mmCIF file of C-alpha atoms in Angstrom:
data_model
loop_
_atom_site.group_PDB
_atom_site.id
_atom_site.type_symbol
_atom_site.label_atom_id
_atom_site.label_comp_id
_atom_site.label_asym_id
_atom_site.label_seq_id
_atom_site.Cartn_x
_atom_site.Cartn_y
_atom_site.Cartn_z
ATOM 1 C CA LEU A 1 -0.046 0.070 0.020
ATOM 2 C CA LYS A 2 2.824 2.430 0.425
ATOM 3 C CA PRO A 3 3.275 3.434 -3.119
ATOM 4 C CA PHE A 4 -0.578 3.997 -3.389
ATOM 5 C CA ASN A 5 -0.675 5.969 -0.255
ATOM 6 C CA ASP A 6 2.389 7.993 -1.293
ATOM 7 C CA ARG A 7 0.512 8.960 -4.480
ATOM 8 C CA LEU A 8 -2.633 9.833 -2.588
ATOM 9 C CA ALA A 9 -0.547 12.090 -0.082
ATOM 10 C CA GLN A 10 1.143 13.796 -3.196
ATOM 11 C CA SER A 11 -2.522 14.249 -4.638
ATOM 12 C CA ALA A 12 -3.716 15.700 -1.448
ATOM 13 C CA VAL A 13 -1.035 18.341 -1.507
ATOM 14 C CA ASP A 14 -1.384 19.046 -5.077
ATOM 15 C CA ALA A 15 -4.967 19.512 -4.943
ATOM 16 C CA GLU A 16 -5.015 21.298 -1.320
ATOM 17 C CA TRP A 17 -7.496 18.844 -0.314
ATOM 18 C CA ASP A 18 -7.465 16.550 3.155
ATOM 19 C CA ALA A 19 -4.679 13.805 2.935
ATOM 20 C CA VAL A 20 -6.402 10.295 2.287
ATOM 21 C CA VAL A 21 -4.752 7.102 3.535
ATOM 22 C CA ILE A 22 -5.755 3.382 2.877
ATOM 23 C CA THR A 23 -4.805 1.593 6.068
ATOM 24 C CA ASP A 24 -3.674 -1.811 6.408
ATOM 25 C CA ASP A 25 -7.177 -2.920 7.180
ATOM 26 C CA LEU A 26 -8.152 -1.337 3.781
ATOM 27 C CA GLU A 27 -10.286 1.047 5.627
ATOM 28 C CA ILE A 28 -10.215 4.689 3.736
ATOM 29 C CA GLU A 29 -9.532 7.673 5.847
ATOM 30 C CA ALA A 30 -9.329 11.315 5.306
ATOM 31 C CA ALA A 31 -7.726 13.577 7.733
ATOM 32 C CA GLY A 32 -7.997 10.948 10.096
ATOM 33 C CA ARG A 33 -11.763 10.414 9.689
ATOM 34 C CA GLN A 34 -13.501 7.346 8.402
ATOM 35 C CA TYR A 35 -14.864 7.667 4.712
ATOM 36 C CA ARG A 36 -18.525 6.798 5.796
ATOM 37 C CA LEU A 37 -18.220 9.931 8.188
ATOM 38 C CA LEU A 38 -17.376 12.316 5.587
ATOM 39 C CA SER A 39 -19.719 14.616 3.684
ATOM 40 C CA LYS A 40 -20.686 13.823 0.068
ATOM 41 C CA SER A 41 -18.238 16.315 -1.304
ATOM 42 C CA ASP A 42 -15.353 14.970 0.783
ATOM 43 C CA GLN A 43 -16.167 11.529 -0.296
ATOM 44 C CA TRP A 44 -15.948 12.591 -3.995
ATOM 45 C CA THR A 45 -12.623 14.304 -3.403
ATOM 46 C CA VAL A 46 -11.432 11.035 -1.796
ATOM 47 C CA ASN A 47 -12.862 8.875 -4.750
ATOM 48 C CA ALA A 48 -11.326 11.230 -7.134
ATOM 49 C CA MET A 49 -7.864 10.859 -5.456
ATOM 50 C CA ILE A 50 -8.183 7.172 -5.259
ATOM 51 C CA ALA A 51 -9.079 7.037 -8.916
ATOM 52 C CA GLU A 52 -6.123 9.132 -9.901
ATOM 53 C CA ALA A 53 -3.879 6.920 -7.730
ATOM 54 C CA ILE A 54 -5.185 3.818 -9.632
ATOM 55 C CA SER A 55 -4.782 5.572 -13.243
ATOM 56 C CA PHE A 56 -1.123 6.605 -11.932
ATOM 57 C CA THR A 57 0.012 3.280 -10.416
ATOM 58 C CA SER A 58 -1.312 1.296 -13.300
ATOM 59 C CA SER A 59 0.064 3.541 -15.934
ATOM 60 C CA LEU A 60 -3.412 3.821 -17.380
ATOM 61 C CA LYS A 61 -3.254 7.622 -17.447
ATOM 62 C CA LEU A 62 -6.952 8.000 -17.801
ATOM 63 C CA VAL A 63 -9.352 9.331 -15.004
ATOM 64 C CA LEU A 64 -13.424 9.392 -15.370
ATOM 65 C CA LEU A 65 -15.065 11.183 -12.672
ATOM 66 C CA ASP A 66 -18.936 11.592 -12.377
ATOM 67 C CA GLU A 67 -20.946 14.230 -10.466
ATOM 68 C CA PHE A 68 -18.236 16.885 -10.547
ATOM 69 C CA ASP A 69 -21.014 19.195 -9.640
ATOM 70 C CA ILE A 70 -21.122 18.159 -6.241
ATOM 71 C CA LEU A 71 -18.112 20.292 -5.572
ATOM 72 C CA ASP A 72 -18.383 23.933 -4.688
ATOM 73 C CA VAL A 73 -16.970 26.407 -7.282
ATOM 74 C CA ASN A 74 -13.568 26.738 -5.318
ATOM 75 C CA ARG A 75 -13.048 23.070 -4.948
ATOM 76 C CA ARG A 76 -13.860 22.551 -8.721
ATOM 77 C CA GLY A 77 -11.170 24.881 -9.533
ATOM 78 C CA ASP A 78 -8.821 23.062 -7.115
ATOM 79 C CA CYS A 79 -9.551 19.733 -8.894
ATOM 80 C CA LEU A 80 -9.210 21.251 -12.367
ATOM 81 C CA ALA A 81 -5.728 22.835 -11.197
ATOM 82 C CA TRP A 82 -4.554 19.392 -9.745
ATOM 83 C CA LEU A 83 -5.572 17.489 -12.798
ATOM 84 C CA GLY A 84 -4.046 19.927 -15.170
ATOM 85 C CA ALA A 85 -1.099 19.746 -13.445
ATOM 86 C CA ALA A 86 -0.866 15.980 -13.789
ATOM 87 C CA ALA A 87 -1.680 16.258 -17.438
ATOM 88 C CA GLU A 88 1.274 18.871 -17.713
ATOM 89 C CA CYS A 89 3.658 16.563 -16.096
ATOM 90 C CA GLY A 90 2.558 13.620 -18.456
ATOM 91 C CA GLU A 91 1.049 11.675 -15.237
ATOM 92 C CA VAL A 92 -2.495 11.537 -16.950
ATOM 93 C CA ASP A 93 -3.357 11.814 -20.518
ATOM 94 C CA SER A 94 -7.245 12.090 -20.457
ATOM 95 C CA VAL A 95 -9.639 13.166 -17.849
ATOM 96 C CA LEU A 96 -13.448 13.078 -18.458
ATOM 97 C CA LEU A 97 -15.389 15.142 -15.819
ATOM 98 C CA PHE A 98 -19.080 14.664 -15.765
ATOM 99 C CA SER A 99 -21.450 17.241 -14.364
ATOM 100 C CA THR A 100 -24.872 18.668 -14.403
ATOM 101 C CA LEU A 101 -24.630 22.514 -14.568
ATOM 102 C CA LYS A 102 -27.175 25.263 -14.883
ATOM 103 C CA GLU A 103 -25.164 26.977 -17.636
ATOM 104 C CA SER A 104 -22.221 26.109 -19.749
ATOM 105 C CA PRO A 105 -18.912 27.404 -18.461
ATOM 106 C CA LYS A 106 -17.284 30.502 -19.414
ATOM 107 C CA PRO A 107 -14.288 30.353 -21.745
ATOM 108 C CA GLU A 108 -12.227 32.506 -19.145
ATOM 109 C CA ASP A 109 -13.025 29.854 -16.370
ATOM 110 C CA MET A 110 -11.394 27.004 -18.194
ATOM 111 C CA PRO A 111 -7.604 26.187 -18.048
ATOM 112 C CA GLU A 112 -5.712 25.598 -21.176
ATOM 113 C CA GLY A 113 -6.019 22.205 -22.755
ATOM 114 C CA VAL A 114 -9.396 21.735 -21.523
ATOM 115 C CA ASP A 115 -12.206 20.779 -24.181
ATOM 116 C CA VAL A 116 -15.777 21.385 -22.862
ATOM 117 C CA HIS A 117 -18.693 19.617 -24.650
ATOM 118 C CA TRP A 118 -22.262 20.631 -23.743
ATOM 119 C CA ILE A 119 -25.230 18.544 -24.085
ATOM 120 C CA THR A 120 -28.520 19.812 -24.339
ATOM 121 C CA ASP A 121 -31.520 18.554 -25.926
ATOM 122 C CA GLY A 122 -29.806 15.182 -26.862
ATOM 123 C CA GLN A 123 -27.278 17.202 -28.850
ATOM 124 C CA CYS A 124 -23.497 17.433 -27.989
ATOM 125 C CA ILE A 125 -21.665 20.623 -28.897
ATOM 126 C CA GLU A 126 -18.108 21.232 -28.515
ATOM 127 C CA LEU A 127 -17.744 24.617 -26.745
ATOM 128 C CA ALA A 128 -15.154 27.156 -28.433
ATOM 129 C CA LEU A 129 -13.073 28.152 -25.527
ATOM 130 C CA GLN A 130 -10.426 30.985 -25.697
ATOM 131 C CA GLY A 131 -6.784 29.981 -25.981
ATOM 132 C CA ASN A 132 -7.623 26.382 -26.724
#
């Protein structure tokens, strides 16, 4: 578990989220709290870090995350910055984030290298983002 927990520790630093550990009993903890006692958004960040750690340790370099909208705006930004940094370092090749939002993202809110697709009335439209 050490290499996996090391990756989780690095992700916590990079994302500026609570440290996640998988114990020898295979229990998941964040900041010393049991997973089942965490809020839904804290559970989401734990799940995201575990998904990224699996991707990293398996050399898959693909991360898929649903319910991105469970995070508040600040944590969404943290997540995009964390995953963007992992992509820049070549630690991840593709990230798919799925979310239900009231309106499409503003181009200036998205980091470089991000492609956004908006689905409405069954039609998928790639948004033209500035700088991409």
